[in-house]
GROMACS .gro file of N, CA and C in nm:
model
  309
    1MET      N    1  -1.206  -0.309  -0.292
    1MET     CA    2  -1.085  -0.215  -0.251
    1MET      C    3  -0.968  -0.200  -0.375
    2PRO      N    4  -0.969  -0.104  -0.403
    2PRO     CA    5  -0.824  -0.051  -0.502
    2PRO      C    6  -0.720  -0.154  -0.471
    3LYS      N    7  -0.612  -0.197  -0.586
    3LYS     CA    8  -0.495  -0.277  -0.541
    3LYS      C    9  -0.423  -0.199  -0.628
    4ILE      N   10  -0.294  -0.151  -0.571
    4ILE     CA   11  -0.174  -0.099  -0.654
    4ILE      C   12  -0.080  -0.209  -0.634
    5GLN      N   13  -0.024  -0.227  -0.747
    5GLN     CA   14   0.081  -0.331  -0.774
    5GLN      C   15   0.219  -0.231  -0.831
    6GLY      N   16   0.326  -0.282  -0.818
    6GLY     CA   17   0.450  -0.248  -0.882
    6GLY      C   18   0.533  -0.154  -0.824
    7ARG      N   19   0.628  -0.105  -0.873
    7ARG     CA   20   0.723  -0.001  -0.804
    7ARG      C   21   0.758   0.104  -0.912
    8ARG      N   22   0.836   0.198  -0.863
    8ARG     CA   23   0.883   0.303  -0.945
    8ARG      C   24   0.972   0.271  -1.028
    9LEU      N   25   0.958   0.276  -1.153
    9LEU     CA   26   1.068   0.251  -1.248
    9LEU      C   27   1.115   0.373  -1.333
   10GLY      N   28   1.058   0.482  -1.311
   10GLY     CA   29   1.106   0.592  -1.385
   10GLY      C   30   1.206   0.677  -1.316
   11SER      N   31   1.263   0.783  -1.355
   11SER     CA   32   1.355   0.856  -1.317
   11SER      C   33   1.334   0.991  -1.343
   12ILE      N   34   1.411   1.111  -1.273
   12ILE     CA   35   1.402   1.251  -1.312
   12ILE      C   36   1.516   1.281  -1.401
   13ILE      N   37   1.480   1.350  -1.498
   13ILE     CA   38   1.598   1.377  -1.578
   13ILE      C   39   1.610   1.550  -1.572
   14ASN      N   40   1.696   1.613  -1.517
   14ASN     CA   41   1.682   1.752  -1.512
   14ASN      C   42   1.798   1.804  -1.637
   15ARG      N   43   1.729   1.897  -1.710
   15ARG     CA   44   1.774   1.960  -1.822
   15ARG      C   45   1.753   2.116  -1.799
   16GLY      N   46   1.840   2.166  -1.715
   16GLY     CA   47   1.835   2.317  -1.710
   16GLY      C   48   1.726   2.344  -1.604
   17VAL      N   49   1.636   2.424  -1.671
   17VAL     CA   50   1.529   2.441  -1.579
   17VAL      C   51   1.407   2.374  -1.603
   18ASN      N   52   1.418   2.287  -1.703
   18ASN     CA   53   1.304   2.205  -1.722
   18ASN      C   54   1.328   2.058  -1.661
   19SER      N   55   1.236   1.991  -1.635
   19SER     CA   56   1.253   1.863  -1.535
   19SER      C   57   1.126   1.784  -1.602
   20VAL      N   58   1.193   1.625  -1.625
   20VAL     CA   59   1.079   1.562  -1.683
   20VAL      C   60   1.080   1.417  -1.587
   21ALA      N   61   0.975   1.380  -1.530
   21ALA     CA   62   0.920   1.282  -1.448
   21ALA      C   63   0.870   1.181  -1.525
   22SER      N   64   0.943   1.055  -1.506
   22SER     CA   65   0.852   0.952  -1.550
   22SER      C   66   0.824   0.832  -1.439
   23GLU      N   67   0.712   0.767  -1.465
   23GLU     CA   68   0.704   0.673  -1.352
   23GLU      C   69   0.577   0.540  -1.424
   24HIS      N   70   0.594   0.421  -1.387
   24HIS     CA   71   0.540   0.335  -1.460
   24HIS      C   72   0.442   0.246  -1.352
   25THR      N   73   0.314   0.249  -1.341
   25THR     CA   74   0.268   0.150  -1.221
   25THR      C   75   0.164   0.071  -1.289
   26LYS      N   76   0.158  -0.043  -1.243
   26LYS     CA   77   0.066  -0.130  -1.280
   26LYS      C   78  -0.049  -0.123  -1.185
   27ILE      N   79  -0.187  -0.106  -1.214
   27ILE     CA   80  -0.298  -0.114  -1.151
   27ILE      C   81  -0.390  -0.221  -1.173
   28SER      N   82  -0.421  -0.292  -1.069
   28SER     CA   83  -0.554  -0.344  -1.088
   28SER      C   84  -0.653  -0.322  -0.976
   29ALA      N   85  -0.783  -0.360  -0.999
   29ALA     CA   86  -0.888  -0.334  -0.874
   29ALA      C   87  -0.940  -0.436  -0.839
   30MET      N   88  -0.977  -0.438  -0.699
   30MET     CA   89  -1.070  -0.547  -0.640
   30MET      C   90  -1.144  -0.457  -0.544
   31LEU      N   91  -1.306  -0.504  -0.559
   31LEU     CA   92  -1.390  -0.424  -0.514
   31LEU      C   93  -1.450  -0.502  -0.415
   32SER      N   94  -1.506  -0.442  -0.298
   32SER     CA   95  -1.595  -0.523  -0.212
   32SER      C   96  -1.682  -0.417  -0.143
   33ASP      N   97  -1.768  -0.467  -0.064
   33ASP     CA   98  -1.866  -0.380   0.016
   33ASP      C   99  -1.848  -0.418   0.149
   34THR      N  100  -1.896  -0.344   0.256
   34THR     CA  101  -1.830  -0.361   0.385
   34THR      C  102  -1.913  -0.495   0.440
   35PHE      N  103  -1.887  -0.556   0.546
   35PHE     CA  104  -1.949  -0.661   0.636
   35PHE      C  105  -2.086  -0.643   0.652
   36PRO      N  106  -2.203  -0.727   0.668
   36PRO     CA  107  -2.325  -0.674   0.703
   36PRO      C  108  -2.325  -0.657   0.854
   37GLY      N  109  -2.381  -0.536   0.887
   37GLY     CA  110  -2.372  -0.482   1.008
   37GLY      C  111  -2.288  -0.386   1.052
   38GLN      N  112  -2.181  -0.384   0.951
   38GLN     CA  113  -2.092  -0.289   0.966
   38GLN      C  114  -2.109  -0.166   0.936
   39ILE      N  115  -2.092  -0.034   1.010
   39ILE     CA  116  -2.084   0.079   0.970
   39ILE      C  117  -1.972   0.138   0.889
   40PRO      N  118  -2.033   0.229   0.768
   40PRO     CA  119  -1.912   0.267   0.724
   40PRO      C  120  -1.868   0.356   0.776
   41GLN      N  121  -1.726   0.410   0.774
   41GLN     CA  122  -1.647   0.503   0.851
   41GLN      C  123  -1.608   0.589   0.740
   42GLU      N  124  -1.587   0.741   0.753
   42GLU     CA  125  -1.536   0.792   0.660
   42GLU      C  126  -1.399   0.764   0.625
   43GLY      N  127  -1.349   0.757   0.504
   43GLY     CA  128  -1.225   0.700   0.484
   43GLY      C  129  -1.214   0.574   0.439
   44ASP      N  130  -1.325   0.494   0.498
   44ASP     CA  131  -1.327   0.328   0.483
   44ASP      C  132  -1.374   0.279   0.360
   45GLN      N  133  -1.418   0.391   0.270
   45GLN     CA  134  -1.487   0.337   0.142
   45GLN      C  135  -1.364   0.298   0.054
   46ILE      N  136  -1.263   0.350   0.073
   46ILE     CA  137  -1.158   0.314  -0.044
   46ILE      C  138  -1.022   0.275   0.069
   47THR      N  139  -0.977   0.168   0.001
   47THR     CA  140  -0.836   0.099   0.096
   47THR      C  141  -0.746   0.060  -0.021
   48ILE      N  142  -0.629   0.124  -0.013
   48ILE     CA  143  -0.524   0.101  -0.114
   48ILE      C  144  -0.457   0.009  -0.083
   49CYS      N  145  -0.400  -0.099  -0.163
   49CYS     CA  146  -0.294  -0.208  -0.103
   49CYS      C  147  -0.196  -0.180  -0.210
   50ILE      N  148  -0.083  -0.178  -0.120
   50ILE     CA  149   0.049  -0.184  -0.214
   50ILE      C  150   0.117  -0.304  -0.192
   51THR      N  151   0.103  -0.369  -0.308
   51THR     CA  152   0.198  -0.492  -0.285
   51THR      C  153   0.334  -0.498  -0.357
   52THR      N  154   0.441  -0.569  -0.297
   52THR     CA  155   0.587  -0.573  -0.309
   52THR      C  156   0.641  -0.705  -0.296
   53ASP      N  157   0.736  -0.740  -0.352
   53ASP     CA  158   0.811  -0.861  -0.375
   53ASP      C  159   0.911  -0.869  -0.230
   54GLU      N  160   0.959  -0.732  -0.178
   54GLU     CA  161   1.061  -0.748  -0.087
   54GLU      C  162   0.977  -0.688   0.029
   55LYS      N  163   1.021  -0.775   0.121
   55LYS     CA  164   0.984  -0.755   0.315
   55LYS      C  165   1.042  -0.622   0.354
   56ASP      N  166   1.158  -0.581   0.283
   56ASP     CA  167   1.210  -0.443   0.344
   56ASP      C  168   1.158  -0.338   0.296
   57ARG      N  169   1.105  -0.344   0.157
   57ARG     CA  170   1.072  -0.251   0.084
   57ARG      C  171   0.907  -0.223   0.130
   58ALA      N  172   0.828  -0.337   0.155
   58ALA     CA  173   0.726  -0.315   0.234
   58ALA      C  174   0.711  -0.254   0.362
   59THR      N  175   0.826  -0.282   0.446
   59THR     CA  176   0.844  -0.216   0.594
   59THR      C  177   0.857  -0.056   0.579
   60GLN      N  178   0.937  -0.032   0.481
   60GLN     CA  179   0.973   0.105   0.440
   60GLN      C  180   0.842   0.179   0.392
   61VAL      N  181   0.770   0.148   0.329
   61VAL     CA  182   0.649   0.216   0.281
   61VAL      C  183   0.552   0.229   0.394
   62TYR      N  184   0.536   0.116   0.491
   62TYR     CA  185   0.471   0.102   0.608
   62TYR      C  186   0.501   0.216   0.693
   63GLU      N  187   0.632   0.218   0.734
   63GLU     CA  188   0.684   0.323   0.819
   63GLU      C  189   0.676   0.465   0.804
   64ALA      N  190   0.681   0.485   0.640
   64ALA     CA  191   0.636   0.632   0.585
   64ALA      C  192   0.511   0.686   0.587
   65LEU      N  193   0.432   0.584   0.580
   65LEU     CA  194   0.266   0.604   0.601
   65LEU      C  195   0.205   0.628   0.723
   66GLN      N  196   0.277   0.550   0.811
   66GLN     CA  197   0.217   0.581   0.971
   66GLN      C  198   0.272   0.714   1.012
   67GLN      N  199   0.356   0.743   0.988
   67GLN     CA  200   0.418   0.896   1.035
   67GLN      C  201   0.291   1.010   1.031
   68GLY      N  202   0.247   1.038   1.138
   68GLY     CA  203   0.112   1.135   1.138
   68GLY      C  204  -0.003   1.052   1.109
   69GLY      N  205  -0.012   0.938   1.116
   69GLY     CA  206  -0.113   0.830   1.070
   69GLY      C  207  -0.155   0.763   1.184
   70GLN      N  208  -0.232   0.659   1.185
   70GLN     CA  209  -0.279   0.577   1.274
   70GLN      C  210  -0.239   0.436   1.225
   71VAL      N  211  -0.191   0.350   1.316
   71VAL     CA  212  -0.174   0.204   1.286
   71VAL      C  213  -0.307   0.117   1.331
   72LYS      N  214  -0.356   0.045   1.213
   72LYS     CA  215  -0.473  -0.017   1.238
   72LYS      C  216  -0.434  -0.154   1.269
   73LYS      N  217  -0.321  -0.222   1.214
   73LYS     CA  218  -0.267  -0.389   1.206
   73LYS      C  219  -0.127  -0.353   1.206
   74ALA      N  220  -0.051  -0.382   1.306
   74ALA     CA  221   0.114  -0.361   1.330
   74ALA      C  222   0.175  -0.456   1.193
   75MET      N  223   0.260  -0.397   1.145
   75MET     CA  224   0.335  -0.479   1.031
   75MET      C  225   0.375  -0.620   1.105
   76GLN      N  226   0.352  -0.748   1.023
   76GLN     CA  227   0.393  -0.847   1.062
   76GLN      C  228   0.371  -0.977   0.980
   77GLU      N  229   0.424  -1.056   1.004
   77GLU     CA  230   0.422  -1.203   0.921
   77GLU      C  231   0.248  -1.271   0.945
   78THR      N  232   0.204  -1.304   0.825
   78THR     CA  233   0.088  -1.363   0.845
   78THR      C  234   0.088  -1.481   0.754
   79TYR      N  235  -0.014  -1.589   0.781
   79TYR     CA  236  -0.037  -1.692   0.696
   79TYR      C  237  -0.042  -1.671   0.547
   80PHE      N  238  -0.045  -1.557   0.491
   80PHE     CA  239  -0.083  -1.524   0.362
   80PHE      C  240   0.040  -1.426   0.303
   81SER      N  241   0.123  -1.390   0.404
   81SER     CA  242   0.241  -1.258   0.366
   81SER      C  243   0.353  -1.263   0.470
   82PRO      N  244   0.460  -1.261   0.406
   82PRO     CA  245   0.580  -1.237   0.534
   82PRO      C  246   0.571  -1.094   0.588
   83ALA      N  247   0.504  -0.995   0.515
   83ALA     CA  248   0.473  -0.881   0.608
   83ALA      C  249   0.370  -0.820   0.548
   84TYR      N  250   0.263  -0.800   0.623
   84TYR     CA  251   0.126  -0.729   0.608
   84TYR      C  252   0.127  -0.628   0.733
   85GLY      N  253   0.061  -0.485   0.679
   85GLY     CA  254   0.031  -0.398   0.787
   85GLY      C  255  -0.120  -0.334   0.712
   86LEU      N  256  -0.174  -0.255   0.810
   86LEU     CA  257  -0.262  -0.177   0.777
   86LEU      C  258  -0.266  -0.045   0.859
   87VAL      N  259  -0.254   0.066   0.779
   87VAL     CA  260  -0.227   0.182   0.850
   87VAL      C  261  -0.327   0.295   0.779
   88THR      N  262  -0.374   0.386   0.844
   88THR     CA  263  -0.425   0.512   0.790
   88THR      C  264  -0.340   0.627   0.795
   89ASP      N  265  -0.321   0.671   0.677
   89ASP     CA  266  -0.211   0.798   0.667
   89ASP      C  267  -0.296   0.897   0.731
   90LYS      N  268  -0.179   1.029   0.732
   90LYS     CA  269  -0.206   1.151   0.797
   90LYS      C  270  -0.342   1.217   0.743
   91PHE      N  271  -0.366   1.176   0.625
   91PHE     CA  272  -0.486   1.244   0.532
   91PHE      C  273  -0.613   1.148   0.561
   92GLY      N  274  -0.612   1.028   0.606
   92GLY     CA  275  -0.717   0.964   0.628
   92GLY      C  276  -0.738   0.847   0.539
   93VAL      N  277  -0.639   0.853   0.458
   93VAL     CA  278  -0.655   0.722   0.349
   93VAL      C  279  -0.614   0.599   0.393
   94THR      N  280  -0.669   0.488   0.405
   94THR     CA  281  -0.619   0.355   0.445
   94THR      C  282  -0.553   0.293   0.358
   95PHE      N  283  -0.434   0.222   0.408
   95PHE     CA  284  -0.354   0.131   0.329
   95PHE      C  285  -0.327   0.016   0.361
   96GLN      N  286  -0.334  -0.086   0.293
   96GLN     CA  287  -0.294  -0.224   0.332
   96GLN      C  288  -0.125  -0.234   0.244
   97ILE      N  289  -0.046  -0.269   0.322
   97ILE     CA  290   0.094  -0.296   0.271
   97ILE      C  291   0.098  -0.478   0.273
   98HIS      N  292   0.143  -0.518   0.203
   98HIS     CA  293   0.142  -0.657   0.163
   98HIS      C  294   0.266  -0.680   0.079
   99THR      N  295   0.329  -0.795   0.136
   99THR     CA  296   0.441  -0.869   0.061
   99THR      C  297   0.418  -0.995   0.012
  100LYS      N  298   0.437  -1.017  -0.093
  100LYS     CA  299   0.394  -1.151  -0.183
  100LYS      C  300   0.459  -1.265  -0.106
  101LYS      N  301   0.418  -1.376  -0.073
  101LYS     CA  302   0.466  -1.474  -0.034
  101LYS      C  303   0.540  -1.574  -0.149
  102GLN      N  304   0.667  -1.578  -0.093
  102GLN     CA  305   0.762  -1.644  -0.215
  102GLN      C  306   0.718  -1.810  -0.212
  103ARG      N  307   0.715  -1.855  -0.313
  103ARG     CA  308   0.679  -2.008  -0.332
  103ARG      C  309   0.799  -2.096  -0.371
   0.00000   0.00000   0.00000
């Protein structure tokens, strides 16, 4: 499953009619197959994992993605993350929202 890490670092600069947008995103990929006996469902072939250092940021992203979508796992603390949730957005794309555990 693809994993997207990072945050928006760029900004939009307006210069009259022309605008320039800049963004930096670090991307790494984790790939996996379905579990034995599990039937793949449309939209389940790719899951995007958004990882952040901040619990508030994870909650903000999760709430935005669930609007018009479907919650698969409510945002909650887990043994591996202070804030983790699973949601399919209104376009059928599944996202894992993950907050890094502080050491």
